[in-house]
mmCIF file of C-alpha atoms in Angstrom:
data_model
loop_
_atom_site.group_PDB
_atom_site.id
_atom_site.type_symbol
_atom_site.label_atom_id
_atom_site.label_comp_id
_atom_site.label_asym_id
_atom_site.label_seq_id
_atom_site.Cartn_x
_atom_site.Cartn_y
_atom_site.Cartn_z
ATOM 1 C CA MET A 24 122.865 60.791 99.223
ATOM 2 C CA ILE A 25 122.526 64.428 99.366
ATOM 3 C CA GLY A 26 126.387 64.944 98.555
ATOM 4 C CA ASP A 27 125.654 62.411 95.203
ATOM 5 C CA ARG A 28 123.296 65.988 92.879
ATOM 6 C CA SER A 29 124.219 67.098 89.619
ATOM 7 C CA ILE A 30 124.224 70.349 90.783
ATOM 8 C CA ASN A 31 126.739 71.475 92.758
ATOM 9 C CA ARG A 32 125.735 73.376 95.543
ATOM 10 C CA ASN A 33 128.931 74.409 97.045
ATOM 11 C CA LYS A 34 129.912 77.235 95.307
ATOM 12 C CA SER A 35 133.345 77.498 96.954
ATOM 13 C CA ASP A 36 134.884 74.577 94.744
ATOM 14 C CA ARG A 37 134.137 76.866 91.572
ATOM 15 C CA PRO A 38 136.374 78.393 88.964
ATOM 16 C CA ARG A 39 136.880 81.844 89.649
ATOM 17 C CA LEU A 40 136.892 83.441 86.405
ATOM 18 C CA LYS A 41 136.228 86.823 84.954
ATOM 19 C CA PRO A 42 133.373 85.812 81.787
ATOM 20 C CA GLU A 43 135.069 87.507 78.883
ATOM 21 C CA PHE A 44 132.978 91.043 77.373
ATOM 22 C CA TRP A 45 131.830 91.219 74.372
ATOM 23 C CA PRO A 46 130.441 93.303 71.822
ATOM 24 C CA ALA A 47 126.941 93.037 72.575
ATOM 25 C CA ASP A 48 127.620 92.893 77.276
ATOM 26 C CA TRP A 49 129.254 96.115 75.740
ATOM 27 C CA LEU A 50 126.046 97.504 74.379
ATOM 28 C CA LEU A 51 123.851 96.103 76.889
ATOM 29 C CA GLU A 52 126.392 97.978 79.177
ATOM 30 C CA GLY A 53 126.254 101.153 77.899
ATOM 31 C CA LEU A 54 122.289 101.052 76.647
ATOM 32 C CA ALA A 55 122.185 100.282 80.494
ATOM 33 C CA LEU A 56 124.242 102.896 81.511
ATOM 34 C CA ILE A 57 122.539 105.552 79.420
ATOM 35 C CA GLY A 58 119.024 104.768 80.274
ATOM 36 C CA LEU A 59 119.606 105.463 83.990
ATOM 37 C CA LEU A 60 121.898 108.414 83.413
ATOM 38 C CA PHE A 61 118.128 109.655 80.747
ATOM 39 C CA PHE A 62 116.430 109.161 84.001
ATOM 40 C CA ILE A 63 118.180 110.904 86.413
ATOM 41 C CA GLY A 64 118.676 113.754 83.724
ATOM 42 C CA TYR A 65 114.481 113.595 83.465
ATOM 43 C CA PHE A 66 113.769 112.800 86.440
ATOM 44 C CA ILE A 67 115.999 116.151 88.337
ATOM 45 C CA TYR A 68 113.853 118.228 84.676
ATOM 46 C CA HIS A 69 110.682 116.883 85.461
ATOM 47 C CA PHE A 70 110.472 116.541 89.659
ATOM 48 C CA PRO A 71 110.126 120.304 90.402
ATOM 49 C CA LYS A 72 107.658 121.006 87.200
ATOM 50 C CA LEU A 73 105.005 117.871 88.502
ATOM 51 C CA PRO A 74 102.066 119.057 90.321
ATOM 52 C CA GLN A 75 102.303 118.135 94.131
ATOM 53 C CA ILE A 76 99.134 115.733 94.088
ATOM 54 C CA ILE A 77 100.060 112.678 91.026
ATOM 55 C CA PRO A 78 99.404 109.134 90.412
ATOM 56 C CA SER A 79 101.690 106.718 92.287
ATOM 57 C CA HIS A 80 100.254 103.599 91.061
ATOM 58 C CA PHE A 81 98.351 102.054 87.379
ATOM 59 C CA ASN A 82 95.634 98.847 87.726
ATOM 60 C CA ALA A 83 96.780 96.226 84.972
ATOM 61 C CA ALA A 84 95.080 97.648 82.424
ATOM 62 C CA GLY A 85 97.378 100.233 82.707
ATOM 63 C CA GLU A 86 95.060 102.982 84.011
ATOM 64 C CA VAL A 87 95.643 105.252 87.041
ATOM 65 C CA ASP A 88 93.907 103.741 90.748
ATOM 66 C CA ALA A 89 95.983 106.371 94.003
ATOM 67 C CA TYR A 90 97.455 109.153 93.966
ATOM 68 C CA SER A 91 99.821 109.862 96.182
ATOM 69 C CA SER A 92 102.824 113.033 96.885
ATOM 70 C CA LYS A 93 104.706 113.442 94.082
ATOM 71 C CA SER A 94 107.930 112.858 96.765
ATOM 72 C CA SER A 95 106.772 109.092 96.287
ATOM 73 C CA LEU A 96 108.379 109.895 92.214
ATOM 74 C CA TRP A 97 112.046 109.788 94.607
ATOM 75 C CA LEU A 98 111.045 106.178 96.161
ATOM 76 C CA LEU A 99 111.062 104.897 92.190
ATOM 77 C CA ALA A 100 114.030 106.754 91.200
ATOM 78 C CA GLY A 101 115.937 105.514 94.797
ATOM 79 C CA MET A 102 115.065 102.092 93.630
ATOM 80 C CA THR A 103 116.398 102.505 89.834
ATOM 81 C CA VAL A 104 119.618 103.479 90.952
ATOM 82 C CA PHE A 105 119.739 100.734 93.678
ATOM 83 C CA ILE A 106 118.634 98.209 91.040
ATOM 84 C CA TYR A 107 121.280 99.231 88.827
ATOM 85 C CA GLY A 108 124.134 99.570 90.789
ATOM 86 C CA LEU A 109 123.168 96.069 92.939
ATOM 87 C CA LEU A 110 122.803 94.444 89.445
ATOM 88 C CA THR A 111 126.324 95.430 88.105
ATOM 89 C CA PHE A 112 127.656 94.226 91.361
ATOM 90 C CA ILE A 113 126.633 91.306 91.087
ATOM 91 C CA SER A 114 127.671 91.354 87.686
ATOM 92 C CA PHE A 115 131.132 90.918 88.785
ATOM 93 C CA ILE A 116 130.832 87.511 91.028
ATOM 94 C CA PRO A 117 129.362 85.420 88.465
ATOM 95 C CA ASP A 118 130.909 82.124 90.503
ATOM 96 C CA LYS A 119 128.566 82.571 93.472
ATOM 97 C CA PHE A 120 125.412 82.532 91.607
ATOM 98 C CA ASN A 121 122.540 79.536 91.302
ATOM 99 C CA PHE A 122 123.213 77.795 88.323
ATOM 100 C CA LEU A 123 120.804 75.082 86.632
ATOM 101 C CA VAL A 124 124.027 73.182 85.930
ATOM 102 C CA LYS A 125 126.966 71.847 87.199
ATOM 103 C CA ILE A 126 129.487 74.020 87.155
ATOM 104 C CA THR A 127 133.364 72.479 85.889
ATOM 105 C CA VAL A 128 136.151 74.320 85.063
ATOM 106 C CA GLN A 129 135.464 73.069 81.930
ATOM 107 C CA ASN A 130 132.387 75.318 81.816
ATOM 108 C CA ALA A 131 132.239 77.531 83.610
ATOM 109 C CA ASN A 132 133.088 80.535 81.008
ATOM 110 C CA VAL A 133 130.175 79.315 78.937
ATOM 111 C CA GLN A 134 127.825 79.535 82.131
ATOM 112 C CA TYR A 135 129.509 82.305 83.978
ATOM 113 C CA SER A 136 129.205 84.568 80.279
ATOM 114 C CA MET A 137 125.399 83.269 79.928
ATOM 115 C CA ALA A 138 124.470 84.305 82.925
ATOM 116 C CA VAL A 139 126.672 87.283 83.597
ATOM 117 C CA ARG A 140 124.813 88.443 80.063
ATOM 118 C CA LEU A 141 121.679 88.165 81.443
ATOM 119 C CA ILE A 142 122.010 89.805 84.210
ATOM 120 C CA ARG A 143 122.773 92.872 82.048
ATOM 121 C CA TYR A 144 119.280 92.920 80.137
ATOM 122 C CA LEU A 145 117.430 92.408 82.845
ATOM 123 C CA LYS A 146 119.454 95.493 83.827
ATOM 124 C CA LEU A 147 118.505 97.175 81.246
ATOM 125 C CA ILE A 148 115.352 96.117 80.980
ATOM 126 C CA ILE A 149 113.990 97.303 84.366
ATOM 127 C CA VAL A 150 116.182 100.557 84.174
ATOM 128 C CA LEU A 151 113.289 101.192 81.107
ATOM 129 C CA LEU A 152 110.755 99.792 82.362
ATOM 130 C CA PHE A 153 110.903 102.498 85.432
ATOM 131 C CA THR A 154 112.236 105.062 83.306
ATOM 132 C CA TYR A 155 108.654 104.792 80.986
ATOM 133 C CA ILE A 156 106.523 104.462 84.726
ATOM 134 C CA PHE A 157 108.189 108.027 85.903
ATOM 135 C CA TYR A 158 107.318 108.969 82.125
ATOM 136 C CA SER A 159 103.453 107.737 82.357
ATOM 137 C CA THR A 160 103.415 108.898 86.091
ATOM 138 C CA ILE A 161 104.378 112.532 85.077
ATOM 139 C CA ARG A 162 102.100 111.692 82.009
ATOM 140 C CA ALA A 163 99.043 111.343 83.662
ATOM 141 C CA ALA A 164 99.765 114.435 85.923
ATOM 142 C CA SER A 165 99.427 116.487 82.863
ATOM 143 C CA TYR A 166 96.515 114.563 81.125
ATOM 144 C CA PRO A 167 94.485 112.697 83.417
ATOM 145 C CA SER A 168 93.084 110.155 80.263
ATOM 146 C CA GLY A 169 96.883 109.279 80.608
ATOM 147 C CA GLY A 170 98.559 105.751 82.062
ATOM 148 C CA LEU A 171 100.268 102.770 80.992
ATOM 149 C CA GLY A 172 98.470 101.743 78.576
ATOM 150 C CA LEU A 173 96.462 98.165 78.346
ATOM 151 C CA TRP A 174 99.581 96.616 76.692
ATOM 152 C CA PHE A 175 102.435 97.498 79.206
ATOM 153 C CA MET A 176 101.643 94.676 81.433
ATOM 154 C CA PRO A 177 102.373 91.908 77.887
ATOM 155 C CA VAL A 178 105.266 93.426 77.514
ATOM 156 C CA PHE A 179 106.802 93.519 80.381
ATOM 157 C CA LEU A 180 106.269 90.413 81.335
ATOM 158 C CA CYS A 181 107.809 89.281 78.617
ATOM 159 C CA LEU A 182 110.479 91.262 77.662
ATOM 160 C CA LEU A 183 110.761 89.930 81.425
ATOM 161 C CA PHE A 184 110.111 86.057 81.326
ATOM 162 C CA ILE A 185 111.356 84.903 77.471
ATOM 163 C CA PRO A 186 114.869 85.507 78.170
ATOM 164 C CA ILE A 187 114.963 83.754 81.300
ATOM 165 C CA ILE A 188 113.386 81.493 79.854
ATOM 166 C CA LEU A 189 115.901 80.955 76.950
ATOM 167 C CA TYR A 190 118.776 81.668 79.557
ATOM 168 C CA GLY A 191 117.577 78.096 80.985
ATOM 169 C CA VAL A 192 117.000 76.392 78.015
ATOM 170 C CA PHE A 193 120.885 77.486 76.298
ATOM 171 C CA SER A 194 122.006 76.825 79.977
ATOM 172 C CA TYR A 195 121.313 73.018 80.110
ATOM 173 C CA LYS A 196 121.649 72.941 76.593
ATOM 174 C CA ARG A 197 125.817 73.939 77.256
ATOM 175 C CA LYS A 198 126.143 72.548 80.016
#
């Protein structure tokens, strides 16, 4: 029967707690904010200096394969700020997240803390990713041989998916 499943589908009966901020949380939040401010400053400084046509897409090998107007960079900047804000907002409502294990009064604080820390980590990685893409776009616009580099995709995927997998393992072990 559906109601007997071990996963807590009804999020309304979950405890509403705010997980504690540990030093690692402060570090992740601080680095993400510094990264965002750096991105915005870097964007404001370099945008007027860019040519009207800039690289707008990189293939899997990190080479430029499409060009567009420099105004397209506003989309990248907007997405960076939007994703930062969205991830910041959702980190305040961990009781609404989907979890791999049933959330109880006994495990809620640990599960919420791990999930929110993962969100903070992902926020930092995404801000750094967009900053690097913007930096690479500027470099490729200035030097035709520039690009993301062959190593970009594997490194980015590892930085993104290894913590998600580890979170799943630790979450299940600490149910």
